[in-house]
PDB file of C-alpha atoms in Angstrom:
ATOM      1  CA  UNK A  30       0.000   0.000   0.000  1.00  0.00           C
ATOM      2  CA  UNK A  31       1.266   3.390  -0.748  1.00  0.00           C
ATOM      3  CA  UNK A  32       1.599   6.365   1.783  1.00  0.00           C
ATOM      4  CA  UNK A  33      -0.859   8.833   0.149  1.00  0.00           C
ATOM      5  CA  UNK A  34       1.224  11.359   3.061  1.00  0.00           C
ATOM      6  CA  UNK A  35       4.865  11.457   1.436  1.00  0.00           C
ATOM      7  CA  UNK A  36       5.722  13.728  -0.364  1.00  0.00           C
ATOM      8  CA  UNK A  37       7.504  13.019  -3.790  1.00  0.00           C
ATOM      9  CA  UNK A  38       8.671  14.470  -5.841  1.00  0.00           C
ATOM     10  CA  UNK A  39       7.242  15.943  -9.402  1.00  0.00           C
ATOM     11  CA  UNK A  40       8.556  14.448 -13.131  1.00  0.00           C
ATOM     12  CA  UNK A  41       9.632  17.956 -16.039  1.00  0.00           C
ATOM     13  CA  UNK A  42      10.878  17.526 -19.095  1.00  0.00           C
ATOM     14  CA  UNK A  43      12.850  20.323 -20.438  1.00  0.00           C
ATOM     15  CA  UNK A  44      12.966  20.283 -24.372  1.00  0.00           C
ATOM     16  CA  UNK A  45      16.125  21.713 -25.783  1.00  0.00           C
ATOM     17  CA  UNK A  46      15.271  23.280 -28.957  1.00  0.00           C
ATOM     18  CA  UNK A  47      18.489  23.743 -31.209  1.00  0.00           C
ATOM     19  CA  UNK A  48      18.370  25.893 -34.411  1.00  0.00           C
ATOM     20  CA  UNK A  49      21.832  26.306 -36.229  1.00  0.00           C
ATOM     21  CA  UNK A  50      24.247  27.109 -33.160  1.00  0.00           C
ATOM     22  CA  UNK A  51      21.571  28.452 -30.825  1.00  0.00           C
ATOM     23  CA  UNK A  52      18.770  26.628 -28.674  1.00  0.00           C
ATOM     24  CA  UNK A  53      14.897  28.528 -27.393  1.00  0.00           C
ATOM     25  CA  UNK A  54      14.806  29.755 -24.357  1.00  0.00           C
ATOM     26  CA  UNK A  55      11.564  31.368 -22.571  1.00  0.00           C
ATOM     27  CA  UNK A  56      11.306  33.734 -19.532  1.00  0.00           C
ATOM     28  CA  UNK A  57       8.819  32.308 -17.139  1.00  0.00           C
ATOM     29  CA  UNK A  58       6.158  33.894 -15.339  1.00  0.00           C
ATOM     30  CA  UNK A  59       3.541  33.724 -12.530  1.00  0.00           C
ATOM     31  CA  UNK A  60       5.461  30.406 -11.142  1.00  0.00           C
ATOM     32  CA  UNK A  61       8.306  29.334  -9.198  1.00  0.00           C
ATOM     33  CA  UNK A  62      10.921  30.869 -10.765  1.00  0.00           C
ATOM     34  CA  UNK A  63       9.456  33.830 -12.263  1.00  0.00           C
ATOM     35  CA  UNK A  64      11.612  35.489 -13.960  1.00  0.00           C
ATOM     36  CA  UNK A  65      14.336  32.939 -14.912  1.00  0.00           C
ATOM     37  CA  UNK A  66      14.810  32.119 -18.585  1.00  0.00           C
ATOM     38  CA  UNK A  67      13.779  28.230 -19.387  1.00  0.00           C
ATOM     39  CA  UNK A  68      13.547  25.928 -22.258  1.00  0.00           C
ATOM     40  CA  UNK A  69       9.657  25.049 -23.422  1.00  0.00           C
ATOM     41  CA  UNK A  70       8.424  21.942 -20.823  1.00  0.00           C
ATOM     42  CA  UNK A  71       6.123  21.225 -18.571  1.00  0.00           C
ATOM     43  CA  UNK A  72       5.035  18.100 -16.444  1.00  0.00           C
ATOM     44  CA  UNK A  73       5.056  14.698 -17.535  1.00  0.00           C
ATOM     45  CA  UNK A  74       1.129  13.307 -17.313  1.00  0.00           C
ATOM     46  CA  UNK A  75       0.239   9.865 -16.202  1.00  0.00           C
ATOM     47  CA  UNK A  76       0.888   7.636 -18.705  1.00  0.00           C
ATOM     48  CA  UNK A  77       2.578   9.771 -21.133  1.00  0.00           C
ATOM     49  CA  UNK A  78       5.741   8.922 -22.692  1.00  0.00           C
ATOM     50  CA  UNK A  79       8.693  11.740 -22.347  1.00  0.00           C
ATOM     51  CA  UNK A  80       8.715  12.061 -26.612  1.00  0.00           C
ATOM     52  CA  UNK A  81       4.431  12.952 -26.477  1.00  0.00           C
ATOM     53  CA  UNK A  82       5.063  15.529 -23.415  1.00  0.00           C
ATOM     54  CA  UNK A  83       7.916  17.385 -25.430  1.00  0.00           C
ATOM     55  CA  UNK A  84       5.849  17.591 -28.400  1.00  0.00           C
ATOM     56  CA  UNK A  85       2.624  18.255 -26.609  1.00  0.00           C
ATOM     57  CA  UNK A  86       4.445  20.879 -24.382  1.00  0.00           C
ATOM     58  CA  UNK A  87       6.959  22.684 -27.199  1.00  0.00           C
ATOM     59  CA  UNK A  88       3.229  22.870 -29.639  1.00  0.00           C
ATOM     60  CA  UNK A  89       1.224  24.440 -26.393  1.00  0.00           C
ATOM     61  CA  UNK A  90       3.876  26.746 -25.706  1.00  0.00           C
ATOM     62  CA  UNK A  91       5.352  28.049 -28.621  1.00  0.00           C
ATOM     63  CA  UNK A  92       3.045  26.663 -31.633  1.00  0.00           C
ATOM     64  CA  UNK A  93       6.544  24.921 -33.034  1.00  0.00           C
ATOM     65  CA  UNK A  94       7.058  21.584 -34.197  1.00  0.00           C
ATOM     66  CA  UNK A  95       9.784  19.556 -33.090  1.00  0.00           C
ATOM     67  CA  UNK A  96      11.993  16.510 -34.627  1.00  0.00           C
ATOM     68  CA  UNK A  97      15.048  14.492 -33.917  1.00  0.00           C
ATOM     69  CA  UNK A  98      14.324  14.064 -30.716  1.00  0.00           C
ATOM     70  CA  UNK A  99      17.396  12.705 -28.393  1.00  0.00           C
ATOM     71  CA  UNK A 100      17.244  11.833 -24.785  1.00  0.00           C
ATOM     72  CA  UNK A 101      19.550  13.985 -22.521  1.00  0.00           C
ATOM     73  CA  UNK A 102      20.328  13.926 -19.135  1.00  0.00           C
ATOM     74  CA  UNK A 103      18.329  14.696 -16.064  1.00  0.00           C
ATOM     75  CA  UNK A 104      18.616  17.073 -13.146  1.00  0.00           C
ATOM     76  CA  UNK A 105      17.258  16.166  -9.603  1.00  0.00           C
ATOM     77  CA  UNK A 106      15.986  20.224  -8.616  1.00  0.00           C
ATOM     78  CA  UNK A 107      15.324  21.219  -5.042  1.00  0.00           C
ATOM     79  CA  UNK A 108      13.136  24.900  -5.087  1.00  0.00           C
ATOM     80  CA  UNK A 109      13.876  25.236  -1.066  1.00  0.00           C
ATOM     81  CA  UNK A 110      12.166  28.498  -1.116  1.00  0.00           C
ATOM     82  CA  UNK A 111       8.979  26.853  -3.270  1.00  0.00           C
ATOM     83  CA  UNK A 112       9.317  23.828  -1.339  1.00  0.00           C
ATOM     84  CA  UNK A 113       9.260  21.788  -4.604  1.00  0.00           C
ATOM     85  CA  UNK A 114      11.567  18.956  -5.312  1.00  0.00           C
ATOM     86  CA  UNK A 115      11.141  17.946  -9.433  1.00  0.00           C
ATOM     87  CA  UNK A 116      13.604  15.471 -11.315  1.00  0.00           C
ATOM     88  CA  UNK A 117      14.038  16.653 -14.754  1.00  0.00           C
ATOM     89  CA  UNK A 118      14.274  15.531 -17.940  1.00  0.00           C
ATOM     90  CA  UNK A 119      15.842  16.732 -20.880  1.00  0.00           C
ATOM     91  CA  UNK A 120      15.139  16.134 -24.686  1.00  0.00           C
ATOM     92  CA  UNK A 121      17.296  17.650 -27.168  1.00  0.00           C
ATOM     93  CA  UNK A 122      15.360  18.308 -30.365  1.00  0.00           C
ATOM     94  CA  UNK A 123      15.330  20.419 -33.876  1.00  0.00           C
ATOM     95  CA  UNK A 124      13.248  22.925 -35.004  1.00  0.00           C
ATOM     96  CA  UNK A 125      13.576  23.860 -38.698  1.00  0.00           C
ATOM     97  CA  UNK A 126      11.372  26.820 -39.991  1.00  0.00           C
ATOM     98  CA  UNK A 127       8.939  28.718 -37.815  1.00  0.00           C
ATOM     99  CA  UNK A 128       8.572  31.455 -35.443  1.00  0.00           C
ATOM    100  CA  UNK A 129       8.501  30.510 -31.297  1.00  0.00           C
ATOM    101  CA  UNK A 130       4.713  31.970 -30.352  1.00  0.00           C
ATOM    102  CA  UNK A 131       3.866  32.896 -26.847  1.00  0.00           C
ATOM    103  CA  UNK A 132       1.101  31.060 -26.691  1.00  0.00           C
ATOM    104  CA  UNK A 133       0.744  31.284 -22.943  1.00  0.00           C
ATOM    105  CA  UNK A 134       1.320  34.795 -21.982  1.00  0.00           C
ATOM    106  CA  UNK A 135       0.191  33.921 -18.355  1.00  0.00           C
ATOM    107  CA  UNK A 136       3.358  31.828 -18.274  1.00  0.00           C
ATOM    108  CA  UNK A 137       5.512  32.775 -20.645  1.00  0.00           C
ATOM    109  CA  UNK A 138       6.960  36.982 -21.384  1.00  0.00           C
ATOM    110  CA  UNK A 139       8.927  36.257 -24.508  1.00  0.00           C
ATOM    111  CA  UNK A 140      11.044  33.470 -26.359  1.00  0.00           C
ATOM    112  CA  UNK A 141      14.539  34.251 -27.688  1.00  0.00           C
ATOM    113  CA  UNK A 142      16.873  32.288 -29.701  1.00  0.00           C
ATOM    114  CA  UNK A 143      20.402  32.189 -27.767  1.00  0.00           C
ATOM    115  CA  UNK A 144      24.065  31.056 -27.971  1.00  0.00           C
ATOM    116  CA  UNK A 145      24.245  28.219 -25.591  1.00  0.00           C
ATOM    117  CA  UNK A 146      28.033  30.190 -23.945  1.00  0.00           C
ATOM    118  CA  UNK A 147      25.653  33.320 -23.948  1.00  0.00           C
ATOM    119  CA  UNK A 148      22.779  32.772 -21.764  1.00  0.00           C
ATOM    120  CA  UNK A 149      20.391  35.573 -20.351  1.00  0.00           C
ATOM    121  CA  UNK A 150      20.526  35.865 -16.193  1.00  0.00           C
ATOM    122  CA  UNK A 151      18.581  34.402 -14.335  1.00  0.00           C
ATOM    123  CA  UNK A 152      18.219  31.084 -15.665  1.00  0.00           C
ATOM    124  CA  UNK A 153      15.924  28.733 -13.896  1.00  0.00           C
ATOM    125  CA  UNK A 154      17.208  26.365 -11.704  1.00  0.00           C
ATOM    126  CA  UNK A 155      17.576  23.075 -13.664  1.00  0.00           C
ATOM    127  CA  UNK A 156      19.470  25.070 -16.529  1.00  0.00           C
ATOM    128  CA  UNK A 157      21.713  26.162 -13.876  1.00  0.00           C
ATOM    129  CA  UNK A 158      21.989  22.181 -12.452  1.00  0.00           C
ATOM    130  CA  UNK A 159      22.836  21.466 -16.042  1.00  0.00           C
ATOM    131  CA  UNK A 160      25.249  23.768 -16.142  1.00  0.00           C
ATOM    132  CA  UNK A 161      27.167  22.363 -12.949  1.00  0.00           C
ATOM    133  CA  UNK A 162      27.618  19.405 -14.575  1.00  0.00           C
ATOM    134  CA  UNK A 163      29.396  20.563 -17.382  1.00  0.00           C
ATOM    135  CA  UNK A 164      26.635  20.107 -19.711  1.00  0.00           C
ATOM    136  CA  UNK A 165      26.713  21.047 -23.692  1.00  0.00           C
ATOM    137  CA  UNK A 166      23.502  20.499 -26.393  1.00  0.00           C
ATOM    138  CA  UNK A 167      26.313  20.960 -28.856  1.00  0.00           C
ATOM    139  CA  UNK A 168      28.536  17.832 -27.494  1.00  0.00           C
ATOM    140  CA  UNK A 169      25.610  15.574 -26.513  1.00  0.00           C
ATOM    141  CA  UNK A 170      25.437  11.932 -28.164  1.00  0.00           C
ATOM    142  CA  UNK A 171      22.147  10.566 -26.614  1.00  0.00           C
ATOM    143  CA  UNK A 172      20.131   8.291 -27.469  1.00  0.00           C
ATOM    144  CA  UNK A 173      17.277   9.073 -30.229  1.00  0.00           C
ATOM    145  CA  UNK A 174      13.830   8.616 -29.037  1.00  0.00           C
ATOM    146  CA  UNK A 175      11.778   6.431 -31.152  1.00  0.00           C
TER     147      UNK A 175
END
């Protein structure tokens, strides 16, 4: 039987969206971390596989389509101040031809293409847990998600 009392802790996925030498990133707001600059994501539903919540997420956020996707790594985040513990995980993807959208202005300010040795401050916290462990889009080999 499970303890509905512990707490656990919540599954993202953070899609990497790369686009000649730069990858989308979007500032968030009216969450934790408002403010911060993310990749499109969101929460992984029940029973939905980590390729159908990066395309479902990236198309709901930013009205692009996505393709190639690769698993990347994850990044176990701890929002002290939110009290929110999420593992995340990352997809690295392409994006050929389109504009980002917001298409949730409630969440999202504004998407910008960047370099990723260039990034805009304050990035949310599982960029910056990415970035601890040495982390590249550009060097990546995952595997490709079927």
């Amino acid at each position: 039987m499970i303890d509905q009392d512990v707490q656990r802790p919540s599954v993202g996925v953070g899609v990497i969206i790369i686009r000649d030498d730069t990858i989308l990133l979007g500032k968030r707001k009216n969450a934790h971390g408002d403010g911060t600059w993310n990749f499109p994501g969101g929460h992984l539903e029940w029973n939905e596989s980590i390729a159908d919540c990066a395309h479902r997420e990236v198309a709901e956020e930013t009205g692009l389509e996505i393709s190639n996707l690769i698993y990347g790594p994850y990044t176990n985040d701890l929002f002290l101040e939110e009290n929110k513990h999420y593992l995340t995980a990352f997809v690295l993807a392409n994006s050929k031809t389109g504009s980002p959208k917001v298409m949730e202005p409630n969440k999202c300010e504004k998407w910008a293409w960047c370099k990723w040795h260039e990034l805009p401050n304050p990035l949310f916290l599982p960029i910056q847990n990415l970035q601890k462990i040495d982390f590249s889009p550009f060097r990546w080999s995952g595997s490709r998600i079927r």
